[in-house]
Short mmCIF file of C-alpha atoms in Angstrom, two decimals:
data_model
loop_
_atom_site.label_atom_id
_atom_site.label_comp_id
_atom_site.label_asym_id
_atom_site.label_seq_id
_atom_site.Cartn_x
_atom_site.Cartn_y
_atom_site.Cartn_z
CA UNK A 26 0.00 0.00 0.00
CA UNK A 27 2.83 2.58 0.92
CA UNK A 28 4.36 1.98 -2.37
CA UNK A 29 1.10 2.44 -4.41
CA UNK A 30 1.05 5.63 -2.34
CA UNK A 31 4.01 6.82 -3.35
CA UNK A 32 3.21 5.62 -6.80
CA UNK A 33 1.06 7.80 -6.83
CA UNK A 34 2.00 10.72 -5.55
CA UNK A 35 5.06 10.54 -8.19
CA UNK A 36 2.49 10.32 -10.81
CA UNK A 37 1.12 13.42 -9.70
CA UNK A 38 3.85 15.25 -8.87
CA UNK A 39 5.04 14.31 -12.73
CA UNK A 40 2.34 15.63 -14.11
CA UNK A 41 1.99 18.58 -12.55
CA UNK A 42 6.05 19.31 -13.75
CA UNK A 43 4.94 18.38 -17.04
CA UNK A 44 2.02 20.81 -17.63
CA UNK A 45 4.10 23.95 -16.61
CA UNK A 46 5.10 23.25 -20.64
CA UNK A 47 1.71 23.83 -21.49
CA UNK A 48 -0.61 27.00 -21.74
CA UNK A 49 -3.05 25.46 -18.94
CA UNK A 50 -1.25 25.05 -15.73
CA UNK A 51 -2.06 21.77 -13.65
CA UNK A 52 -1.71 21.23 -9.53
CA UNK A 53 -3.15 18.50 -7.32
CA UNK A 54 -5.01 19.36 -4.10
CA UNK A 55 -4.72 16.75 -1.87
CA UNK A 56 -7.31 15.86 0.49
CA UNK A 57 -7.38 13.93 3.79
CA UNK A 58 -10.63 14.32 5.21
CA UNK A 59 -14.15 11.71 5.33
CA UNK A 60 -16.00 12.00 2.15
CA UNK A 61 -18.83 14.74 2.16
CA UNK A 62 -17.04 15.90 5.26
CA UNK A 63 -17.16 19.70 5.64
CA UNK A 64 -13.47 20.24 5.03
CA UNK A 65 -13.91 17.87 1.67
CA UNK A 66 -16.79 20.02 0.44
CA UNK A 67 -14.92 23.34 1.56
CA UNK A 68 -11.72 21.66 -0.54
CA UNK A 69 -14.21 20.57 -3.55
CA UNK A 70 -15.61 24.34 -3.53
CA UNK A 71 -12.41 25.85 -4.09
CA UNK A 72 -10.90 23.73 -6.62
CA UNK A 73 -14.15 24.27 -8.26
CA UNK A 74 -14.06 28.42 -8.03
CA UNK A 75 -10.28 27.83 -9.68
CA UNK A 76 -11.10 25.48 -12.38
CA UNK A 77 -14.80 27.57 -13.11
CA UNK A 78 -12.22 31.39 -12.80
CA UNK A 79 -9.33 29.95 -14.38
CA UNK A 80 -10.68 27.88 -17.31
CA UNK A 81 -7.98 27.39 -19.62
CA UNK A 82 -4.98 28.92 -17.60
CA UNK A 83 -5.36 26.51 -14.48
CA UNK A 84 -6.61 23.24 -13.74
CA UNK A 85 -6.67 21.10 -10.23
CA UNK A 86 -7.08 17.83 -9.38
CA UNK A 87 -8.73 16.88 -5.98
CA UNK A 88 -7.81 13.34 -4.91
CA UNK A 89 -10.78 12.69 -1.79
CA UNK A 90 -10.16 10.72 0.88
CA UNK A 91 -6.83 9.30 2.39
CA UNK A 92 -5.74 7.91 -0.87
CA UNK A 93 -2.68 9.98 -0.32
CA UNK A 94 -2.42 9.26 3.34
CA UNK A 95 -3.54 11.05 6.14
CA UNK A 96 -3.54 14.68 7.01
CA UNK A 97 0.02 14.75 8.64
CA UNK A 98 1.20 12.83 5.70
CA UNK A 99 -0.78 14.83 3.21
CA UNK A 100 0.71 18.13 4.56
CA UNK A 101 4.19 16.48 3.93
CA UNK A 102 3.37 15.78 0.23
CA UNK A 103 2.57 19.49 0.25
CA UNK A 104 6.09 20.74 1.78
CA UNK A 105 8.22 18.33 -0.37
CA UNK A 106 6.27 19.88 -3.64
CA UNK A 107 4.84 16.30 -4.60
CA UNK A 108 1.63 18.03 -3.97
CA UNK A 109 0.31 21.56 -4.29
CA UNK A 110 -2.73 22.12 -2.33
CA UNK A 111 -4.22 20.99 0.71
CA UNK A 112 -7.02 22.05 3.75
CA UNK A 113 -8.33 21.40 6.84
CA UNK A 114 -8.31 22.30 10.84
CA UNK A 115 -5.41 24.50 11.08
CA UNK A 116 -4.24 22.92 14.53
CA UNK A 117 -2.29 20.07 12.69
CA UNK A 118 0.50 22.80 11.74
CA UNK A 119 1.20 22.90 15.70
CA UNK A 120 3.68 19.77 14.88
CA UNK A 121 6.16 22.55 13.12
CA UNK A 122 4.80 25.44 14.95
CA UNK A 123 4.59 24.98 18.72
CA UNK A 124 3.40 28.30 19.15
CA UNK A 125 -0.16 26.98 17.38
CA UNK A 126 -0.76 24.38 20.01
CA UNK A 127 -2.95 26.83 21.68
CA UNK A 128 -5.33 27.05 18.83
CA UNK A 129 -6.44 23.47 20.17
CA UNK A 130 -6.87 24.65 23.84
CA UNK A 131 -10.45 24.61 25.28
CA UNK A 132 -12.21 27.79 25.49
CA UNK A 133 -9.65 30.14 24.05
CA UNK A 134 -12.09 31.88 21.61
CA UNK A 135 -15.15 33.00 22.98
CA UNK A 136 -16.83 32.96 19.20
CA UNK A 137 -16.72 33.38 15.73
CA UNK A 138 -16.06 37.19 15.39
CA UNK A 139 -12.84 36.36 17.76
CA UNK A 140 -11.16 34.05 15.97
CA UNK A 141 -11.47 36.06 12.66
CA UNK A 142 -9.72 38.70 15.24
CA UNK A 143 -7.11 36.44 15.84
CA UNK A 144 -6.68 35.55 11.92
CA UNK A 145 -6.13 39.12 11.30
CA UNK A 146 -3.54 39.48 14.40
CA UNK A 147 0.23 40.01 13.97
CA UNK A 148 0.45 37.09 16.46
CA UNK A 149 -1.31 34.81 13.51
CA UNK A 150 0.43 36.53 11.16
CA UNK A 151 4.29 36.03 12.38
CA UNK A 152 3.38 32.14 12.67
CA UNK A 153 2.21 31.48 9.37
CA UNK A 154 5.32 33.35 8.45
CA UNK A 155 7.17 30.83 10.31
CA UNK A 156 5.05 28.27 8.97
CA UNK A 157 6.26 29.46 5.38
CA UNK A 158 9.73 30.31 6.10
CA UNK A 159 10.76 26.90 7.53
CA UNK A 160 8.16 24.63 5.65
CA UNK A 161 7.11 26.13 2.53
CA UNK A 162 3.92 26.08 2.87
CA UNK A 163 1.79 29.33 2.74
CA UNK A 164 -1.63 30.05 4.25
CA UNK A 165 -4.00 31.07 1.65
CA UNK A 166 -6.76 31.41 3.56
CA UNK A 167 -8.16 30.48 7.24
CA UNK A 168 -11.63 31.05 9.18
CA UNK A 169 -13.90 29.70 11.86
CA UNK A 170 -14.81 26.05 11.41
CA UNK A 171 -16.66 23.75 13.53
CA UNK A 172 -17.14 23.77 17.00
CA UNK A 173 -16.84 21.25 19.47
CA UNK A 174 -19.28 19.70 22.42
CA UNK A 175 -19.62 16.58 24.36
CA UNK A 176 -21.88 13.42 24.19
CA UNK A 177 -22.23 11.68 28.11
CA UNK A 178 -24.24 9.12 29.09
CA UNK A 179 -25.74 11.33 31.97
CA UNK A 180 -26.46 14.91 31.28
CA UNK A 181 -24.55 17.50 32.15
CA UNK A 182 -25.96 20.72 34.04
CA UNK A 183 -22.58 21.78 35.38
CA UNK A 184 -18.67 21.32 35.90
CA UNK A 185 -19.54 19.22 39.03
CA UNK A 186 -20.90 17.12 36.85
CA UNK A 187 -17.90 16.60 35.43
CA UNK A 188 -16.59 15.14 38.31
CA UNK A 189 -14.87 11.44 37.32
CA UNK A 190 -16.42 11.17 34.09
CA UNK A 191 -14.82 8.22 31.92
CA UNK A 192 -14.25 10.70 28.65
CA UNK A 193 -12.42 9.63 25.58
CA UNK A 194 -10.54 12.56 24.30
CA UNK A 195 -8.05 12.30 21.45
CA UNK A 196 -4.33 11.71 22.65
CA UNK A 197 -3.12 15.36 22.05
CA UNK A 198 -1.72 16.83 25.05
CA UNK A 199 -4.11 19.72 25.23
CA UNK A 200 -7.07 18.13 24.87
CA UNK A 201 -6.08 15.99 27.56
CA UNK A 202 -4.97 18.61 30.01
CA UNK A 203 -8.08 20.13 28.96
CA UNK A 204 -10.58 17.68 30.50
CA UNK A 205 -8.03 16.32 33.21
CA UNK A 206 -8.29 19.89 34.45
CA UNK A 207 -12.32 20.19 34.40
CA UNK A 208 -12.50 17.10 36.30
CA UNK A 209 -12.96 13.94 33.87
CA UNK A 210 -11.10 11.04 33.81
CA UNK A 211 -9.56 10.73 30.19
CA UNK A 212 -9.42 7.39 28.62
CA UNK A 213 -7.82 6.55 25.68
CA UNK A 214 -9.94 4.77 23.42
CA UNK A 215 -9.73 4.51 19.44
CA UNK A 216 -12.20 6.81 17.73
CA UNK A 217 -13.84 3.75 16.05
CA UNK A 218 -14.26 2.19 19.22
CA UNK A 219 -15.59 4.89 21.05
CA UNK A 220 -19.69 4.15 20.43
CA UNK A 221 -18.86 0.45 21.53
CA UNK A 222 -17.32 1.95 24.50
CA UNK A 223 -20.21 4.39 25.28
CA UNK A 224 -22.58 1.31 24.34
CA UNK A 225 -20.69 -0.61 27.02
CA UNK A 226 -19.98 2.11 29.55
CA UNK A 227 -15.77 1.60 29.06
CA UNK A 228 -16.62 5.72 28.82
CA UNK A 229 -19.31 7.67 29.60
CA UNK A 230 -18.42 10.84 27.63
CA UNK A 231 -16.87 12.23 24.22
CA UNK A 232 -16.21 15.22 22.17
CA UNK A 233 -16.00 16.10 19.10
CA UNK A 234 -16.93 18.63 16.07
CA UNK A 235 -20.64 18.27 15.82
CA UNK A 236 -21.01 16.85 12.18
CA UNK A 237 -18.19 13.97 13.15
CA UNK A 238 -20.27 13.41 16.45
CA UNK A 239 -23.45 12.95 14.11
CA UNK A 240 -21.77 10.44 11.73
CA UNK A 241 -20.55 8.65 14.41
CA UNK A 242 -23.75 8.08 15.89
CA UNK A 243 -22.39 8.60 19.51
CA UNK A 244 -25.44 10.70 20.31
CA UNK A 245 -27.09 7.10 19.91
CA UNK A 246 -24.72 5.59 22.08
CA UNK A 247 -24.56 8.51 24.73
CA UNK A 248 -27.89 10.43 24.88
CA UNK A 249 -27.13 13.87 26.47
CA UNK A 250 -25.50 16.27 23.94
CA UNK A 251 -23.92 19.38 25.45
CA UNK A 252 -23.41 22.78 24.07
CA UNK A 253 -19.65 23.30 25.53
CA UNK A 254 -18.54 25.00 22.73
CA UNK A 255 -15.25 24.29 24.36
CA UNK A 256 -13.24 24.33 20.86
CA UNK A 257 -13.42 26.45 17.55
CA UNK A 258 -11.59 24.97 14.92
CA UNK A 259 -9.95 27.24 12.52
CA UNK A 260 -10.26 26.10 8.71
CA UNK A 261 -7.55 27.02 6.58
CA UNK A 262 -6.58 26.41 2.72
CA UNK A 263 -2.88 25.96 2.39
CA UNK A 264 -0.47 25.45 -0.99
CA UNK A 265 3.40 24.82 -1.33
CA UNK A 266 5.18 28.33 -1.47
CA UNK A 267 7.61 27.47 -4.06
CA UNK A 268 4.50 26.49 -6.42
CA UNK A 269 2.59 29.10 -5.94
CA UNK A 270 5.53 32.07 -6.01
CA UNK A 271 6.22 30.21 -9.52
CA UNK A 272 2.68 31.73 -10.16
CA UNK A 273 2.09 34.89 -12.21
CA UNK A 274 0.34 37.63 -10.04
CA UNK A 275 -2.98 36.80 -11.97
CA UNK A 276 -2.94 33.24 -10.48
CA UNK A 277 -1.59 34.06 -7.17
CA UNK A 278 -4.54 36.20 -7.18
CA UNK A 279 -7.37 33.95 -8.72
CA UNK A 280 -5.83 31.30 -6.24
CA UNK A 281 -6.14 33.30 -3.03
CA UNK A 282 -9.52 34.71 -3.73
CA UNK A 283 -10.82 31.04 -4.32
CA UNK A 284 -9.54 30.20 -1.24
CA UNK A 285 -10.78 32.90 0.98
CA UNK A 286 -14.37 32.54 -0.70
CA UNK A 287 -14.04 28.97 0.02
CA UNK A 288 -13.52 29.40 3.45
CA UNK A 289 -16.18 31.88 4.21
CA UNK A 290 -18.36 29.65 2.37
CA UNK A 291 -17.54 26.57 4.78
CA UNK A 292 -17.66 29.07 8.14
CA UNK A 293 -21.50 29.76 6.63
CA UNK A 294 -22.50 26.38 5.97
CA UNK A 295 -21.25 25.10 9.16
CA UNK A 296 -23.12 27.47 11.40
CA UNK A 297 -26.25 26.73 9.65
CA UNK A 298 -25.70 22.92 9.32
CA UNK A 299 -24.52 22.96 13.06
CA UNK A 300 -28.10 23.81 14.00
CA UNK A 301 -29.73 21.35 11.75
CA UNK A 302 -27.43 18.62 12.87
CA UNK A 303 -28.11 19.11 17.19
CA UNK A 304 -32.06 19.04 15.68
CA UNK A 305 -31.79 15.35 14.00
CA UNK A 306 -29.80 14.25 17.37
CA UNK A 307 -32.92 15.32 19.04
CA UNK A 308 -34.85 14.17 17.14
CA UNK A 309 -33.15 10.75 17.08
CA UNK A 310 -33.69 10.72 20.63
CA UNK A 311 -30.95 12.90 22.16
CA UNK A 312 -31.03 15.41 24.55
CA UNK A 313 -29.62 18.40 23.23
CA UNK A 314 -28.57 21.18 26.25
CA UNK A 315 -27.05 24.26 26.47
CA UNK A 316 -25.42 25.27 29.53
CA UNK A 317 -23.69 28.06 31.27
CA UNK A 318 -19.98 27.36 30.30
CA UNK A 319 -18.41 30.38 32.57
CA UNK A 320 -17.46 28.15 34.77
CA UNK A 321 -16.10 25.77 32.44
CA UNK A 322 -13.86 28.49 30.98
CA UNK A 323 -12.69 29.35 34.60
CA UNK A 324 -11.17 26.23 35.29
CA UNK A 325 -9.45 25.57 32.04
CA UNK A 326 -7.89 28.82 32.67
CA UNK A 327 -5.81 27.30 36.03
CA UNK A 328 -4.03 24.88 33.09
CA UNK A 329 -2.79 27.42 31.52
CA UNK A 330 0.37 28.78 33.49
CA UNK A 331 1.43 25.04 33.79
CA UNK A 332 0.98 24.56 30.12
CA UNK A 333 3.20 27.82 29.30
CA UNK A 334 5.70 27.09 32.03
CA UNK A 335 5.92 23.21 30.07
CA UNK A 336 6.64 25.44 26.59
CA UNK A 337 3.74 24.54 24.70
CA UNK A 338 2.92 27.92 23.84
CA UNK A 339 4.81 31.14 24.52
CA UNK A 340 4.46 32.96 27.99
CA UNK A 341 1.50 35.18 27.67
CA UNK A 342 0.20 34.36 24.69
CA UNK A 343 -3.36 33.07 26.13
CA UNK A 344 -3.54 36.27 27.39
CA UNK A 345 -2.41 38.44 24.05
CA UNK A 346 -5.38 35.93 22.29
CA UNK A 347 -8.00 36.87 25.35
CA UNK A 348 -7.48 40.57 24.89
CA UNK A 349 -7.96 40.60 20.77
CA UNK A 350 -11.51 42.09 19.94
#
């Protein structure tokens, strides 16, 4: 399988070297989430928007799916050139830019209209710089994506609720420090085994973004959905630097346009699918609250010196992101 992969990703990679002979340019944008996911159908719009704006200067490819790996792998394809294009949740470019591990920490945005603040921040700014500078790869776009809540098998009014709670939370250490530090009792459980183990009572709680949650059925498994709210992912569209300075200005252009309409148009879709989804949970059976999470941000907030003082973000910049309106 890893050398089909790689196969492939030649193949591409050969092609795309091959066009630049031609008058219509060709690029591959690489994709790495589910099918019909909402960062595959915020990929599928923009390649559209290129291939409808730039019909006969520019053409790309979208290969679905993992068939070029996963999204750590896919990103690599992206920085070594072998592919052009690629998006998703921004957090995964914490692995070359420690100073992004705090987009993943609970509660840091309080909504929408503050992480567009922090897009447009010098603080954002200078790491995507980094991001470019050591990597290659350049930010073309990046908005509010999905939020996250919690399934449990007993509902949740409150953090004393929280108390001791079995919850599966991925292995990342801020998610983990996260719910450690509201009260819960992470386990480490597979994500497709984690409606066997809410089925069985291994845990009694998950999180997730609310369309995985839904496709997952763990609202099934788990009855008591929770409005914490307690991440906002960031979306981003992201292309190899090299490529695209290769670009004339017209493309560069066309390109980043696409992507920033392509973006917007996932942050609107998801805040009115969001809604629709939490209905069909309910009406599947689920109990769908919304709760006061004040308190919930309070207590992440004692985490966060420890986290700093441990290097996973710089000194004060929790705070810098809390003050940006």
């Amino acid at each position: 399988m890893k050398m089909m992969k790689r196969g492939l990703v030649g193949a591409l990679a050969l092609a795309a070297m091959v066009s630049t002979a031609s008058a219509e340019i060709s690029a591959v944008f690489g994709g790495a989430d589910p099918l019909e996911g909402v960062y595959d159908r915020q990929n599928q719009k923009f390649v559209d928007l290129v291939n409808e704006r730039g019909a006969g200067q520019i053409k790309l490819e979208f290969i679905r799916g993992e068939q070029l790996g996963n999204d750590v792998q896919v990103i690599e394809q992206v920085m070594s050139g072998a592919v052009q294009f690629y998006g998703d949740d921004f957090s995964f470019y914490a692995n070359w830019v420690p100073d992004l591990n705090i987009v993943s920490w609970g509660f840091l945005f309080r909504d929408n209209a503050h992480v567009d603040a922090f897009v447009a921040s010098d603080t954002y700014k200078a790491a995507v710089e980094k991001l470019s500078a050591d990597q290659g790869i350049r930010v073309l776009a990046a908005g509010p994506g999905q939020v996250r809540v919690m399934v449990s098998s007993r509902p949740i009014k409150g953090v004393e609720d929280l108390a001791g709670l079995k919850m599966r939370v991925p292995e990342i250490r801020t998610y983990l420090a996260l719910w450690e530090t509201l009260g819960t009792a992470p386990a480490r459980v597979a994500w497709g085994e984690t409606f066997l183990g809410l089925s069985t009572g291994v845990v009694e709680g998950a999180e997730g973004g609310i369309s995985s949650i839904y496709g997952a059925k763990f609202h099934e498994a788990a009855k008591n959905v929770t409005r914490t709210d307690h991440v906002r992912i960031i979306a981003q569209i992201t292309v190899n630097d090299a490529w695209f300075q290769s670009q004339t200005p017209e493309i560069q252009e066309l390109l980043t346009k696409a992507a920033q309409d392509a973006v917007k148009w996932q942050t609107d879709t998801v805040t009115a699918e969001q809604a629709e989804t939490l209905e069909k949970m309910a009406a599947d059976g689920a109990t769908v609250a919304e709760i006061d999470v004040a308190p919930l941000r309070e207590r992440s907030e004692v985490a966060v010196e420890k986290l700093e003082s441990e290097g996973f973000w710089p000194k004060g910049l929790w705070a810098e992101i809390q003050a940006m309106k």
